[in-house]
Coordinates of C-alpha atoms and ligand atoms in Angstrom, one line a residue:
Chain K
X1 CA 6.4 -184.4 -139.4
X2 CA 8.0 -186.3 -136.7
X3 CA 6.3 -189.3 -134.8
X4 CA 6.6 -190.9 -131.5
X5 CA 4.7 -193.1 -129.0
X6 CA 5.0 -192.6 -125.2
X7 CA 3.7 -193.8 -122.2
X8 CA 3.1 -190.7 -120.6
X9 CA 3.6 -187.2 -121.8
X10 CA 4.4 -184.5 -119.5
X11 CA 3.6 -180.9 -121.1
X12 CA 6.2 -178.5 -118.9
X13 CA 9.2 -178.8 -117.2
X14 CA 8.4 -176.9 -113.9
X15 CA 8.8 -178.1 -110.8
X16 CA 5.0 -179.8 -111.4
X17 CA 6.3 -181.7 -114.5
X18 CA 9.8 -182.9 -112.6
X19 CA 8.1 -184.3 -109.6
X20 CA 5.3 -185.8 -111.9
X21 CA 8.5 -187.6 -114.2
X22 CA 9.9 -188.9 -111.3
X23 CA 7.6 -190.6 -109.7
X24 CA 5.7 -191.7 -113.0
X25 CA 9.7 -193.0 -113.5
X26 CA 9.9 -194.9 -109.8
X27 CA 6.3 -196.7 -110.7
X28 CA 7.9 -198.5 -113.4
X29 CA 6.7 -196.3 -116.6
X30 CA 9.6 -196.6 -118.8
X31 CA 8.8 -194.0 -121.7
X32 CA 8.3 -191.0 -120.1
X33 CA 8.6 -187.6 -122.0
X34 CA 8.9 -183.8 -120.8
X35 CA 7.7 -181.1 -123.3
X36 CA 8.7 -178.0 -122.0
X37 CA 8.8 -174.2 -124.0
X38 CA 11.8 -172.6 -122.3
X39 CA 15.2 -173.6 -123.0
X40 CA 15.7 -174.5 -119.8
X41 CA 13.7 -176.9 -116.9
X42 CA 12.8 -175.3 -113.8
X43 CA 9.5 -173.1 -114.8
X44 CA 9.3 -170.4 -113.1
X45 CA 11.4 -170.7 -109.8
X46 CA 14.1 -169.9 -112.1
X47 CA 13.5 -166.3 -112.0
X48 CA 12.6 -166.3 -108.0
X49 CA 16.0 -165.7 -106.9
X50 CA 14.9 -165.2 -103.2
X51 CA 14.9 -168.0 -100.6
X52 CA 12.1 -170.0 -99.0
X53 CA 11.9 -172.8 -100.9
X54 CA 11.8 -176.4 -100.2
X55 CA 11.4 -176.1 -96.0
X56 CA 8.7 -179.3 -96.6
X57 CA 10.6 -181.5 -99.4
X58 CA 14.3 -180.8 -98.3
X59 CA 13.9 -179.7 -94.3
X60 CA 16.0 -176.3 -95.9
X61 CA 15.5 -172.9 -96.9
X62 CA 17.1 -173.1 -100.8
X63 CA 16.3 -170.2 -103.6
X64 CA 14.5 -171.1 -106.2
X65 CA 16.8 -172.5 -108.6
X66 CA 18.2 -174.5 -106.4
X67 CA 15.2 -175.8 -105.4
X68 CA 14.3 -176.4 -109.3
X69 CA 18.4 -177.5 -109.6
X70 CA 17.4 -180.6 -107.1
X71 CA 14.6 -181.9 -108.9
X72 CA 16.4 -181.4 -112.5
X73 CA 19.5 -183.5 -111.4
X74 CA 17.2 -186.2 -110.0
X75 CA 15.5 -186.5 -113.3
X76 CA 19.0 -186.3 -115.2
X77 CA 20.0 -189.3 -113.1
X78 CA 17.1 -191.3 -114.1
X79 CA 17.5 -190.2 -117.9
X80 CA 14.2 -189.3 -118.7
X81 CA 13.7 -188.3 -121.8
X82 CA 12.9 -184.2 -122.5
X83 CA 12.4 -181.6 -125.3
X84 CA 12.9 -178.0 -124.9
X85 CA 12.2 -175.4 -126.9
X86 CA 9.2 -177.2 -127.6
X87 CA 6.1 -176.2 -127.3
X88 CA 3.0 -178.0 -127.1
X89 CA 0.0 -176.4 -129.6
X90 CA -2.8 -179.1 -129.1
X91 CA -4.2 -182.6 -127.4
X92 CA -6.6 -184.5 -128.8
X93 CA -8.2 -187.9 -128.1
X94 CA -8.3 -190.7 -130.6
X95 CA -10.8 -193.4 -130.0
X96 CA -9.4 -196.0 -129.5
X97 CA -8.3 -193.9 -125.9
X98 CA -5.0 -193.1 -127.0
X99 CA -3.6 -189.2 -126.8
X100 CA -2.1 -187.5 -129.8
X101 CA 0.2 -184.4 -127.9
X102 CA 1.1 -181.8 -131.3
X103 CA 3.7 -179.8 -130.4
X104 CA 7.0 -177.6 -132.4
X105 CA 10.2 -177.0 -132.0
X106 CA 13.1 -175.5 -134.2
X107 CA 14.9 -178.7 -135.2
X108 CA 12.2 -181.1 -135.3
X109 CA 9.5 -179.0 -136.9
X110 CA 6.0 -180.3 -136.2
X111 CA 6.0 -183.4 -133.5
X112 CA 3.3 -185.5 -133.4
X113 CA 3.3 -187.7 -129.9
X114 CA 1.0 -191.0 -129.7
X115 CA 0.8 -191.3 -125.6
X116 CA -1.7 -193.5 -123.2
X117 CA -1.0 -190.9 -120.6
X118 CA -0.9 -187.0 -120.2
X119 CA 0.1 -185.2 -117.2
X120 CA -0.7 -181.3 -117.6
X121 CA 1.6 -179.1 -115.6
X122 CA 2.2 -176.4 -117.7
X123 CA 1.6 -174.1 -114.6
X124 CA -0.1 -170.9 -114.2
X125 CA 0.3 -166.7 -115.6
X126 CA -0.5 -163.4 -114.1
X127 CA -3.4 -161.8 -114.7
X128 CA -3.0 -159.4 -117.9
X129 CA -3.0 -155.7 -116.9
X130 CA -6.0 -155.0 -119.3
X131 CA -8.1 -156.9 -116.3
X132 CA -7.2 -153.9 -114.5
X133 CA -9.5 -151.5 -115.6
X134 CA -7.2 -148.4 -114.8
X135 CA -8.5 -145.8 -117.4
X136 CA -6.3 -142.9 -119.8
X137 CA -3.4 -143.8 -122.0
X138 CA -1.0 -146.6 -121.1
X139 CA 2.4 -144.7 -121.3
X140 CA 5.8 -147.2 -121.0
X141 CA 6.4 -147.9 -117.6
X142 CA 3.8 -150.3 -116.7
X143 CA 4.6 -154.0 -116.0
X144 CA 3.6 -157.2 -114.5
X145 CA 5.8 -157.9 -111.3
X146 CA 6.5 -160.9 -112.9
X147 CA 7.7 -159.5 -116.2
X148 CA 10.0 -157.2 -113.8
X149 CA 11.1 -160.4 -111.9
X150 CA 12.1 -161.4 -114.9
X151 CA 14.3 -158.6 -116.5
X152 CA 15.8 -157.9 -113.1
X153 CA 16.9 -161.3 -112.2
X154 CA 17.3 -163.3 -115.2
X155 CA 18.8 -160.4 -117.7
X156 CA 19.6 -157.9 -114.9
X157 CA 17.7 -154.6 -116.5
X158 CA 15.7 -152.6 -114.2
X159 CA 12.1 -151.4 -115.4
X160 CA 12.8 -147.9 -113.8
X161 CA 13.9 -146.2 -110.7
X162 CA 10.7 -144.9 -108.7
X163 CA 8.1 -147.6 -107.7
X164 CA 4.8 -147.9 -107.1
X165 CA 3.0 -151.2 -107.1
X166 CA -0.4 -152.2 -107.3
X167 CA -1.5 -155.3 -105.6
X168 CA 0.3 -156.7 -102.8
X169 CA 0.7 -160.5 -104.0
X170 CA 3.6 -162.5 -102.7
X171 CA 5.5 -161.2 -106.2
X172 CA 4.9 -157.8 -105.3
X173 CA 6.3 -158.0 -102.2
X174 CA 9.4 -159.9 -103.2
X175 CA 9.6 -157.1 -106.3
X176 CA 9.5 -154.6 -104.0
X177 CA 12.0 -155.5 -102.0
X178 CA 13.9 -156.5 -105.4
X179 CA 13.7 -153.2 -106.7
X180 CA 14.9 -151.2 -103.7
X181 CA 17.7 -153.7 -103.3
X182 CA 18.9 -152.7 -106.4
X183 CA 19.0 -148.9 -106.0
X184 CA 15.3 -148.0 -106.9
X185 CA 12.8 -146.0 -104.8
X186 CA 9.6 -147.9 -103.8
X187 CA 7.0 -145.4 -103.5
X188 CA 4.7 -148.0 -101.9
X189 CA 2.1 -151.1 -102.3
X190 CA -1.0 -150.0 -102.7
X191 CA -4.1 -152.8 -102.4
X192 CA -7.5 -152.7 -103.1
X193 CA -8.6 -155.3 -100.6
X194 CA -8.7 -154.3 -96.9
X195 CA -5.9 -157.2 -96.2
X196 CA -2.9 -158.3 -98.0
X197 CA -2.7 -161.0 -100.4
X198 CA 0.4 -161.9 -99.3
X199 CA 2.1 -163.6 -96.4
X200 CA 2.7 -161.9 -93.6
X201 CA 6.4 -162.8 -93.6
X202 CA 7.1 -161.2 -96.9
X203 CA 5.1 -157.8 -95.2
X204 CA 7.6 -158.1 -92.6
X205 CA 11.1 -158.7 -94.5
X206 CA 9.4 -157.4 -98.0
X207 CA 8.4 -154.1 -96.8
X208 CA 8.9 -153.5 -92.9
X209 CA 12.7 -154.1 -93.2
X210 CA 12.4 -151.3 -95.9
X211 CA 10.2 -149.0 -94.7
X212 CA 7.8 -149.3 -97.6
X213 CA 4.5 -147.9 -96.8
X214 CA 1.3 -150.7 -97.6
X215 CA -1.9 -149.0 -98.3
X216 CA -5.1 -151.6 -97.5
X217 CA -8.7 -150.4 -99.3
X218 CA -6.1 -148.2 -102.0
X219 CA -6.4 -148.0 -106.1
X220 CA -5.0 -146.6 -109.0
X221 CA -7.4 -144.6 -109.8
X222 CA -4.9 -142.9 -112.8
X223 CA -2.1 -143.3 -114.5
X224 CA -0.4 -139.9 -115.3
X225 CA 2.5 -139.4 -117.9
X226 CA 2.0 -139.8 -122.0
X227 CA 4.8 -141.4 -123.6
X228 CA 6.2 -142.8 -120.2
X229 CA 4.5 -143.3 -116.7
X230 CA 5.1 -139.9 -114.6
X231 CA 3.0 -140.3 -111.7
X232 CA -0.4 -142.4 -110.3
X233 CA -3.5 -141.4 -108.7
X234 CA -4.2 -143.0 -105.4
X235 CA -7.5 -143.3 -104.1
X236 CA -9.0 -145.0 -101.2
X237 CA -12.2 -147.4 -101.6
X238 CA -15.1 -147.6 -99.3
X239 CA -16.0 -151.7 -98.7
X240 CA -17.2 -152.4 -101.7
X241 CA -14.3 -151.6 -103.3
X242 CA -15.9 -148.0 -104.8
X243 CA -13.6 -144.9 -104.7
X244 CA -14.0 -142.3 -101.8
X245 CA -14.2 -139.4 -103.6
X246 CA -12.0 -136.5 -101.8
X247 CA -9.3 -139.2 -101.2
X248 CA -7.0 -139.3 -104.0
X249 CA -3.7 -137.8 -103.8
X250 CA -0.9 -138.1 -106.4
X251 CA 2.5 -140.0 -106.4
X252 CA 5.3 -139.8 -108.5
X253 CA 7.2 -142.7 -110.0
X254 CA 8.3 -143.5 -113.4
X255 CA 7.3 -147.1 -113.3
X256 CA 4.1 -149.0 -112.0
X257 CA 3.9 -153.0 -111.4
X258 CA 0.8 -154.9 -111.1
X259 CA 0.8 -157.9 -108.8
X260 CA -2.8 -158.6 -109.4
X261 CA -2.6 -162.9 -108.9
X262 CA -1.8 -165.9 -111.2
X263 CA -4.3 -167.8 -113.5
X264 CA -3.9 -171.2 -114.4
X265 CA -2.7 -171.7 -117.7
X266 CA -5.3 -173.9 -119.6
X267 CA -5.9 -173.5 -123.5
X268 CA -4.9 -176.9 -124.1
X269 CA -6.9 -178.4 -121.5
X270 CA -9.9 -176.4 -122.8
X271 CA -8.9 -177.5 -126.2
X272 CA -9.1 -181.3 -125.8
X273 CA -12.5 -180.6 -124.1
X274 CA -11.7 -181.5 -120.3
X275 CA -14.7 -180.3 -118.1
X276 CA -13.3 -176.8 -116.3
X277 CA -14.0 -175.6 -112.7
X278 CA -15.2 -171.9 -112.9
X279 CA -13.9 -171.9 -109.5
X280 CA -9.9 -172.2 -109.6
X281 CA -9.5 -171.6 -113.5
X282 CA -8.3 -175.2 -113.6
X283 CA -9.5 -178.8 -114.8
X284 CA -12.0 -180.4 -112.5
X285 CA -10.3 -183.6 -111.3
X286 CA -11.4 -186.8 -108.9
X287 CA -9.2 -188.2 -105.9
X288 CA -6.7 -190.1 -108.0
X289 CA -5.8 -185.9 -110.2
X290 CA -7.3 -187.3 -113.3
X291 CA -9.4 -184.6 -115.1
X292 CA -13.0 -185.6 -117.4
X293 CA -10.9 -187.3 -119.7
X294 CA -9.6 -190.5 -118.7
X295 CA -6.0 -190.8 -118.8
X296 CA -5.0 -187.2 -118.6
X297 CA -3.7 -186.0 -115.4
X298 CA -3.2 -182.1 -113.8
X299 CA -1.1 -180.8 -111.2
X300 CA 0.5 -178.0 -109.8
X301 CA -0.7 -174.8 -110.7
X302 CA -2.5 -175.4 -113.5
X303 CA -4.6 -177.3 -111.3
X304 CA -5.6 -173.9 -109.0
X305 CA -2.9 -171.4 -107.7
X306 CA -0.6 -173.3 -105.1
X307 CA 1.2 -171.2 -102.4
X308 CA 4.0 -173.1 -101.9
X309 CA 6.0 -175.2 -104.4
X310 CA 6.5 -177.6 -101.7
X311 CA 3.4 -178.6 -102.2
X312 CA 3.2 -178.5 -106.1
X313 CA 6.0 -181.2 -105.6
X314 CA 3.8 -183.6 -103.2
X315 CA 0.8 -183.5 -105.4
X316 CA 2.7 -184.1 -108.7
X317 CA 4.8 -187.2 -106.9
X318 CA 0.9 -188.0 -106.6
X319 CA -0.2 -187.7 -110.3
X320 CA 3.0 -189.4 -111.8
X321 CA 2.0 -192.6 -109.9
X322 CA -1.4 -192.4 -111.1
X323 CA -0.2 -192.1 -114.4
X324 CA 1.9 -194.7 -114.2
X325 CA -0.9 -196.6 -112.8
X326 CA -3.2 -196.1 -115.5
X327 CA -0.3 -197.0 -118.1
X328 CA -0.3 -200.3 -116.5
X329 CA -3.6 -201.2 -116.2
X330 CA -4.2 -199.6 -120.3
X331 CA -1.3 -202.0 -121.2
X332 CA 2.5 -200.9 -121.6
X333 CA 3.6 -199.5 -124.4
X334 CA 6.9 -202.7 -123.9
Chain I
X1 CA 5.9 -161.0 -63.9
X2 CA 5.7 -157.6 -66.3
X3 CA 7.6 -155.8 -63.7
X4 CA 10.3 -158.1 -64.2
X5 CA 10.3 -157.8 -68.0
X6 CA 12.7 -155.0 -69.5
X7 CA 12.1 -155.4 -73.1
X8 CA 9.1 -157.1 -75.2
X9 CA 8.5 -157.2 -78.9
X10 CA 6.1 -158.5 -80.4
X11 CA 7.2 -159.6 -84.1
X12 CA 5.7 -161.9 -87.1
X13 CA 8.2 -165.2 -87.8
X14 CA 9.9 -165.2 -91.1
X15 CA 11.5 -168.8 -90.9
X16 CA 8.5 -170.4 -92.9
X17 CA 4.8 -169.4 -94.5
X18 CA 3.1 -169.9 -91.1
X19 CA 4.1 -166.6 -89.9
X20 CA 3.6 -167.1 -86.4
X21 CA 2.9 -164.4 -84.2
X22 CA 5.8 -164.3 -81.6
X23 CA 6.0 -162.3 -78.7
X24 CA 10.0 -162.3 -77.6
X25 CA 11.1 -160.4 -73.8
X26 CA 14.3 -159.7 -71.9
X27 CA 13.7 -160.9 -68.4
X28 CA 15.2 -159.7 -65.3
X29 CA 18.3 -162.6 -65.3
X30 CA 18.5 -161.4 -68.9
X31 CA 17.9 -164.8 -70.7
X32 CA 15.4 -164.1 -73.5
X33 CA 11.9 -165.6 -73.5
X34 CA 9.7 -166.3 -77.1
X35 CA 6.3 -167.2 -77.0
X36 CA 3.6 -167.7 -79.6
X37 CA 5.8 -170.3 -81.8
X38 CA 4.6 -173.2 -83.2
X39 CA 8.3 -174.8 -83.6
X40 CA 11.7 -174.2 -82.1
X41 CA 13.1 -172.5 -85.0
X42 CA 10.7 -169.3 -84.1
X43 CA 12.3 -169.6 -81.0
X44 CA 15.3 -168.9 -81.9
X45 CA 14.4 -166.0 -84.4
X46 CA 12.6 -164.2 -81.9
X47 CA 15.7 -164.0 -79.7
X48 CA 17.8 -163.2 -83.0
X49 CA 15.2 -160.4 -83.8
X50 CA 15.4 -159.2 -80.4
X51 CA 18.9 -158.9 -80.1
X52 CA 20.3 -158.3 -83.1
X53 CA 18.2 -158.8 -86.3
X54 CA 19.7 -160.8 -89.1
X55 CA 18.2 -161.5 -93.2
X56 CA 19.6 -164.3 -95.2
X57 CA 20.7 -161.9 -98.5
X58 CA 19.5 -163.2 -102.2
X59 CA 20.7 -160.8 -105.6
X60 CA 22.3 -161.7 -109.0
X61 CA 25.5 -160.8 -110.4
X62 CA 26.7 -160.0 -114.0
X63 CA 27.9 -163.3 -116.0
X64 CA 30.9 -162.5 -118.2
X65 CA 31.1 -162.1 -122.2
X66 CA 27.1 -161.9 -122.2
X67 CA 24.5 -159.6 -123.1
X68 CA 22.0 -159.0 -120.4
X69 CA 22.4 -162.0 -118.4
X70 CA 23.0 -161.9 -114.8
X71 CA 23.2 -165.1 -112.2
X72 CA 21.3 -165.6 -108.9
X73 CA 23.4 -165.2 -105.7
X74 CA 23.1 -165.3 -101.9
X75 CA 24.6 -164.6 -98.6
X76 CA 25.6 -168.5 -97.4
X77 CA 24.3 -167.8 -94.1
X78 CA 22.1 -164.5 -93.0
X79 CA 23.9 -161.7 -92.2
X80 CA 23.4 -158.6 -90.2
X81 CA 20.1 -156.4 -91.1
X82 CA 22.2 -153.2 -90.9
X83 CA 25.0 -154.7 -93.2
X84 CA 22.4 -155.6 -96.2
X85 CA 22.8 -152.5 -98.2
X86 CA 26.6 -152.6 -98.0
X87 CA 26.4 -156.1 -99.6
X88 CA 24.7 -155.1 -102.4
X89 CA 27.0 -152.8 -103.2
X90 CA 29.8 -155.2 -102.7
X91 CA 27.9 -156.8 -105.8
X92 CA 27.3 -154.2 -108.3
X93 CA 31.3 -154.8 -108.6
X94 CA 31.3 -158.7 -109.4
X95 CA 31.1 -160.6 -112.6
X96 CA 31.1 -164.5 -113.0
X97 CA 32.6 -166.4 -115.5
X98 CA 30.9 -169.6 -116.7
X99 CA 31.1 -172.1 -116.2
X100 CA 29.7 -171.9 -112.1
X101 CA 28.0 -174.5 -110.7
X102 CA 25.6 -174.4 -107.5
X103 CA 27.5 -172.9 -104.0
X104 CA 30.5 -172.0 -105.7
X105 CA 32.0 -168.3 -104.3
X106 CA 32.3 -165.3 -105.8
X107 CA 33.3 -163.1 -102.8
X108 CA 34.6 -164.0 -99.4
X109 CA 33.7 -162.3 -96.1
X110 CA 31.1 -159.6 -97.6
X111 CA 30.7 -155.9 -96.2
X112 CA 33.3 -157.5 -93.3
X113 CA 30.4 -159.6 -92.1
X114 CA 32.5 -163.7 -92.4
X115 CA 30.0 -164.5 -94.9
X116 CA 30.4 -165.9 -98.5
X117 CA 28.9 -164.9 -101.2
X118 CA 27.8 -167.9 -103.5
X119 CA 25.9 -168.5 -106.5
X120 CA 22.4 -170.5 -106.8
X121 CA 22.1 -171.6 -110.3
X122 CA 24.7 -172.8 -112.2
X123 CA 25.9 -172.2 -115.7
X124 CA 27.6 -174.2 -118.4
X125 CA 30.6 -173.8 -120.7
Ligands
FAD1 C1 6.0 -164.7 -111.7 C2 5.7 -165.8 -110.7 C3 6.4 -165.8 -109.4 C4 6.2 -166.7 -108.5 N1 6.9 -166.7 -107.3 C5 6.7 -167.7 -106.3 C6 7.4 -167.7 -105.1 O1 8.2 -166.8 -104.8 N2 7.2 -168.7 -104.2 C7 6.4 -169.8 -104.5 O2 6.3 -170.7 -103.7 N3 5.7 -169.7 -105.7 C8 5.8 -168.7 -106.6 N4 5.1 -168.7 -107.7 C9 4.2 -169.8 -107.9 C10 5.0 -170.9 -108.6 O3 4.5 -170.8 -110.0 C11 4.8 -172.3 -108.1 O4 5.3 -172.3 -106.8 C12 5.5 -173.3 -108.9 O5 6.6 -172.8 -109.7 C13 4.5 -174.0 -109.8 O6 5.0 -175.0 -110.5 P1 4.4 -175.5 -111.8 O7 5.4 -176.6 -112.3 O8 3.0 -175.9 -111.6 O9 4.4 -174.3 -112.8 P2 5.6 -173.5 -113.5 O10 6.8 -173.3 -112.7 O11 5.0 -172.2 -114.0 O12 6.0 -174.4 -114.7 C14 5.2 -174.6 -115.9 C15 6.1 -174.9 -117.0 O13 5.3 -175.3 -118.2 C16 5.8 -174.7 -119.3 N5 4.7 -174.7 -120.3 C17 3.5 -174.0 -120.2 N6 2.8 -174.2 -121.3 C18 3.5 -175.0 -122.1 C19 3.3 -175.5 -123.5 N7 2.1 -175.2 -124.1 N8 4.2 -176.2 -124.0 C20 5.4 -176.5 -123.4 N9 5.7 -176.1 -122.1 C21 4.7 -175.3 -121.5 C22 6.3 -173.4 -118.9 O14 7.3 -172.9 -119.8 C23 6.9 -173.7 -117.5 O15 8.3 -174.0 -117.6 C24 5.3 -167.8 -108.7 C25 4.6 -167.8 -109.9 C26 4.8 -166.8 -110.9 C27 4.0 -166.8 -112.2
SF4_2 S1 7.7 -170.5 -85.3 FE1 8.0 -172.3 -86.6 S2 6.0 -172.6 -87.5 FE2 5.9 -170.6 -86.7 S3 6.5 -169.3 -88.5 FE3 8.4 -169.7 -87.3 S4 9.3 -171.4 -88.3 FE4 7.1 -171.3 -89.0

């Protein structure tokens, strides 16, 4: 097993975990380490290919990887240390208030980190599909519109060719656009709320500019097709969300996505025992981002769900300097 | 005055997550009038929308010598909302060979439009 002591640990390299280096790095922390899964930095703006980013923190509309591109050259510059590939399996807390970070990768094998500090960005998921409730057999053809986002823009394989989607979440919307930019028919967005999830610019240049219908108070109520998806039900749902009987009809489409919102991602923080707020799936934390457990820090979306990644940059800046500040009044590691 | 309006639209703003609600008109001396923005860039998309409607375009193209692996792209400036479809096809054609870094271009003056195409993530080796 391999060893190391840090002053702060960073578990993921998103753009939570870059922000939160940096300024943990401008406050004076020296040993700073990123722990991040993928075998790349960035999270997950690497697969959102479409623009809007970074209007706040740069005053300019950049894609996603650029935005992440910004951030990842700024912590390059200030040569803070990162693994990748590695992924973090536990945090504990010794007694005498120290951190022990586990975590694996191929080279190293098992990594055991000694840290004052913790900063948990490791961002959020999508809901899983089995939330969904949608009943009969679960034929190929049904996927996340994240997982889509993923194999069209990062690998460049389409899911199918006819559309529908369920849940009309920002991804949604920039998947549906996505897929009928690249030759596929988008049936429509159907949502079981009465209003969209989504902002109302990506209604307008998501759908509108496509002509791609958006049905409010709409379900799956089936999911038709054995060994791969051949059609959905549709059904429209009274205000408490019930299905109106009489108002299904059918639509065909060899592929369904499910844009159904993000969870934060927290095992480990459950694991070492931080107190959890039912509310936004995250740590509870006071005014200065630390959670129950002094010393260990959360932002971006493992925090709650954040909008905008402007923002998960600001509050990170924000929880690298509190860090650093507890680092210095714990004592420096040199 | 209305009767001195020819033309009104009303129309959401795409230029940031605010998503103002704009209301742009052609008045009589033909200058264009936007209301219901919060900042001067709606401004100038409502008169753009009016007029003649423009998208900033974002897609990936294929990377050479590798298996399923494509690279994000996008128009460097927005182009016209009529021409979007012929740009895309102008990409099914291209294929980048690493390494490319950030704004480099892999296809000049797209679907006839004086827009570059150019890539926004770049790639080693
Ligand atoms: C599919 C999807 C699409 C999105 N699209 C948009 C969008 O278009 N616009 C927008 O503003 N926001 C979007 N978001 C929200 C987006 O996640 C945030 O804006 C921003 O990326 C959050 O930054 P983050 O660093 O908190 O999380 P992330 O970007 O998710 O980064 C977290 C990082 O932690 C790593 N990690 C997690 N667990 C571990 C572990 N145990 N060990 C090591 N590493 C770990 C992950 O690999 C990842 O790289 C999207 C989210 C998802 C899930
Ligand atoms: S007018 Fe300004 S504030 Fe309003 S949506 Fe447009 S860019 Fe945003």
């Amino acid at each position: 097993m391999s060893r190391r002591e840090e002053e702060v640990v960073i578990i993921g390299g998103g753009p939570a975990g870059l922000a939160a280096a940096l300024s943990a790095k401008k406050a004076g922390c020296e040993r700073i380490l990123i722990l991040e899964r993928d075998k790349e930095l960035g999270g997950i703006l690497n697969q959102c290919i479409h623009n809007g980013f970074g209007l706040h923190t740069f005053k300019e509309e950049l894609t996603g990887p650029e935005y992440a591109d910004r951030y990842i050259q700024m912590v390059l510059a200030e040569e803070i240390s990162c693994l990748l590939r590695t992924m973090v399996t536990n945090i504990s807390l010794e007694e005498d208030g120290w951190k022990v970070v586990t975590a694996m990768n191929k080279d190293q094998g098992l990594l055991e980190i000694r840290t004052k500090s913790v900063i948990l960005a490791m961002g959020c998921r999508e809901r899983p599909r089995g939330a969904l409730n949608i009943p009969g057999y679960r034929p190929a053809g049904i996927y996340s519109a994240g997982t889509a986002q993923y194999y069209v823009n990062m690998e460049g394989r389409m899911p199918g060719r006819t559309v529908v989607i369920l849940g009309s979440g920002d991804i949604g919307l920039i998947m549906a656009r996505r897929m009928v930019l690249e030759g596929a028919k988008v049936q429509c967005v159907a949502e079981l709320r009465p209003y969209s999830g989504g902002l109302k610019r990506n209604i307008v240049q998501c759908l509108d500019d496509f002509g791609i219908p958006l049905y409010l108070s709409t379900t799956v109520s089936a999911i038709h097709g054995r060994e791969r998806v051949e059609g959905v039900t549709l059904t429209r749902v009274d205000e408490n969300g019930k299905p109106i009987p009489g108002s299904e009809w059918e639509v065909p489409c060899d592929t369904l996505l499910l844009s159904c919102g993000l969870i934060p991602e927290n095992e480990l923080t459950v694991g070492l025992g931080a107190q959890m707020d039912a509310k936004t799936n995250g740590p509870v934390v006071n005014e200065r981002l630390e959670c129950s457990i002094s010393g260990v820090f959360a932002c971006g979306n493992v925090l709650h769900v954040h909008e905008l990644v402007d923002h998960v940059s600001a509050e990170a800046d924000k929880a690298g300097r509190f860090a650093a500040a507890y680092v210095q009044t714990e004592g420096r590691l040199i | 005055m209305t009767e001195n309006k020819t033309k009104t639209v009303e129309m959401t703003c795409i230029c940031c997550p605010v998503g103002c609600a704009l209301k742009a008109e052609i008045l009589a001396d033909g200058r264009v009038q936007v209301t219901g923005n919060k900042c001067p860039r709606g401004a100038a998309y409502g008169e753009k929308e009016l007029i003649s409607p423009t998208r900033i375009v974002t897609s990936t193209v294929r990377v050479a010598g590798r298996k399923d692996a494509v690279v994000g792209v996008k128009t460097a400036s927005d182009i016209p909302k009529e021409k979007i479809m012929e740009c895309m096809k102008a990409l099914r054609n291209i294929t980048v060979t690493p390494p490319v870094a950030i704004g480099d271009v892999v296809l000049k003056n797209v679907a006839d439009t004086g827009v570059d195409i150019v890539v926004t993530r770049g790639i080693r080796e």
